[in-house]
Amino acid sequence: MTTQLREALPVGSFGDREQAALALTNEVVRRALEQELQDIADSFEDMLEYQGDLYRRHELGGGKYPSLCGSLEPSRHTYRLVGVRNGPTI
C-alpha cells in the first residue's frame, strides 16, 4: 500500500508530494464516511414511527453534511406523516 501511494504521487519536492498524499488520503476517508451515511440512509424502512406518529417514505433528496474531510452528500428520503394530506415531513 505504501509503495502504491508513493508511486501515485506527483514528481516534485517533498512538500508537493506531502500535500498530494494528504489530499489523496483525505478523499479516500471522505468517500468512506459518505458511504457510511449512505448505508444508514438505505437501511430505513418504507414506514417509520417517530414520536408516536407514523410516517411513509416520500421523496428522495439529499443534503450536505460537514466533516473534517470535506462535505458528505448522501442521498436520502423524506418521510411524510401518514393520513394527513400534504402533512409535515421529516
Coordinates of C-alpha atoms in Angstrom, one line a residue:
M1 CA 0.0 0.0 0.0
T2 CA 2.8 2.4 0.9
T3 CA 4.6 1.8 -2.4
Q4 CA 1.4 2.3 -4.4
L5 CA 0.7 5.6 -2.6
R6 CA 4.3 6.8 -3.2
E7 CA 4.0 5.8 -6.9
A8 CA 0.7 7.7 -7.2
L9 CA 2.3 11.0 -6.0
P10 CA 3.5 13.6 -8.5
V11 CA 7.2 14.2 -9.1
G12 CA 8.3 17.2 -7.2
S13 CA 9.5 18.5 -3.9
F14 CA 8.8 16.7 -0.6
G15 CA 6.3 19.4 0.3
D16 CA 4.4 18.9 -3.0
R17 CA 4.4 15.2 -2.5
E18 CA 3.2 15.5 1.1
Q19 CA 0.4 17.8 0.0
A20 CA -0.7 15.4 -2.7
A21 CA -0.6 12.5 -0.3
L22 CA -2.8 14.3 2.2
A23 CA -5.3 15.3 -0.4
L24 CA -5.5 11.7 -1.7
T25 CA -5.9 10.1 1.7
N26 CA -8.4 12.7 2.7
E27 CA -10.5 11.9 -0.3
V28 CA -10.4 8.2 0.5
V29 CA -11.6 8.8 4.0
R30 CA -14.3 11.3 2.8
R31 CA -15.7 8.7 0.4
A32 CA -15.7 6.0 3.1
L33 CA -17.6 8.3 5.5
E34 CA -20.1 9.3 2.8
Q35 CA -20.7 5.6 2.1
E36 CA -21.3 5.0 5.9
L37 CA -24.0 7.7 5.9
Q38 CA -25.5 6.3 2.7
D39 CA -25.7 2.8 4.2
I40 CA -27.5 4.2 7.2
A41 CA -30.0 6.1 5.0
D42 CA -30.5 3.0 2.9
S43 CA -31.3 0.9 6.0
F44 CA -34.6 2.8 6.8
E45 CA -37.9 1.1 6.0
D46 CA -40.8 2.5 3.9
M47 CA -42.6 3.4 7.1
L48 CA -41.2 5.0 10.2
E49 CA -42.6 5.7 13.6
Y50 CA -41.4 9.0 15.1
Q51 CA -42.7 10.4 18.4
G52 CA -45.7 8.1 18.2
D53 CA -46.7 9.1 14.7
L54 CA -46.4 7.0 11.6
Y55 CA -44.5 8.4 8.5
R56 CA -44.3 7.0 5.0
R57 CA -41.3 7.3 2.7
H58 CA -41.9 10.4 0.5
E59 CA -39.3 11.8 -1.8
L60 CA -35.6 11.2 -2.5
G61 CA -33.4 14.2 -1.7
G62 CA -30.0 14.9 -0.4
G63 CA -28.1 17.2 1.8
K64 CA -24.6 18.2 2.7
Y65 CA -23.1 17.2 6.0
P66 CA -19.8 18.8 7.1
S67 CA -16.9 16.6 8.1
L68 CA -13.3 17.1 8.8
C69 CA -12.6 15.6 5.4
G70 CA -15.0 17.8 3.4
S71 CA -18.6 17.8 2.6
L72 CA -20.5 14.4 2.6
E73 CA -23.5 14.2 0.3
P74 CA -25.5 11.0 0.7
S75 CA -29.0 10.7 -0.9
R76 CA -31.9 10.1 1.5
H77 CA -35.6 10.2 1.6
T78 CA -38.0 12.5 3.4
Y79 CA -40.9 10.9 5.2
R80 CA -44.5 12.3 5.3
L81 CA -47.0 12.0 8.1
V82 CA -49.5 9.2 7.2
G83 CA -53.2 10.2 6.9
V84 CA -52.6 14.0 6.6
R85 CA -52.9 15.5 3.1
N86 CA -49.7 17.5 2.4
G87 CA -48.7 16.7 6.0
P88 CA -45.4 17.6 7.6
T89 CA -42.3 15.7 6.5
I90 CA -39.2 14.6 8.4

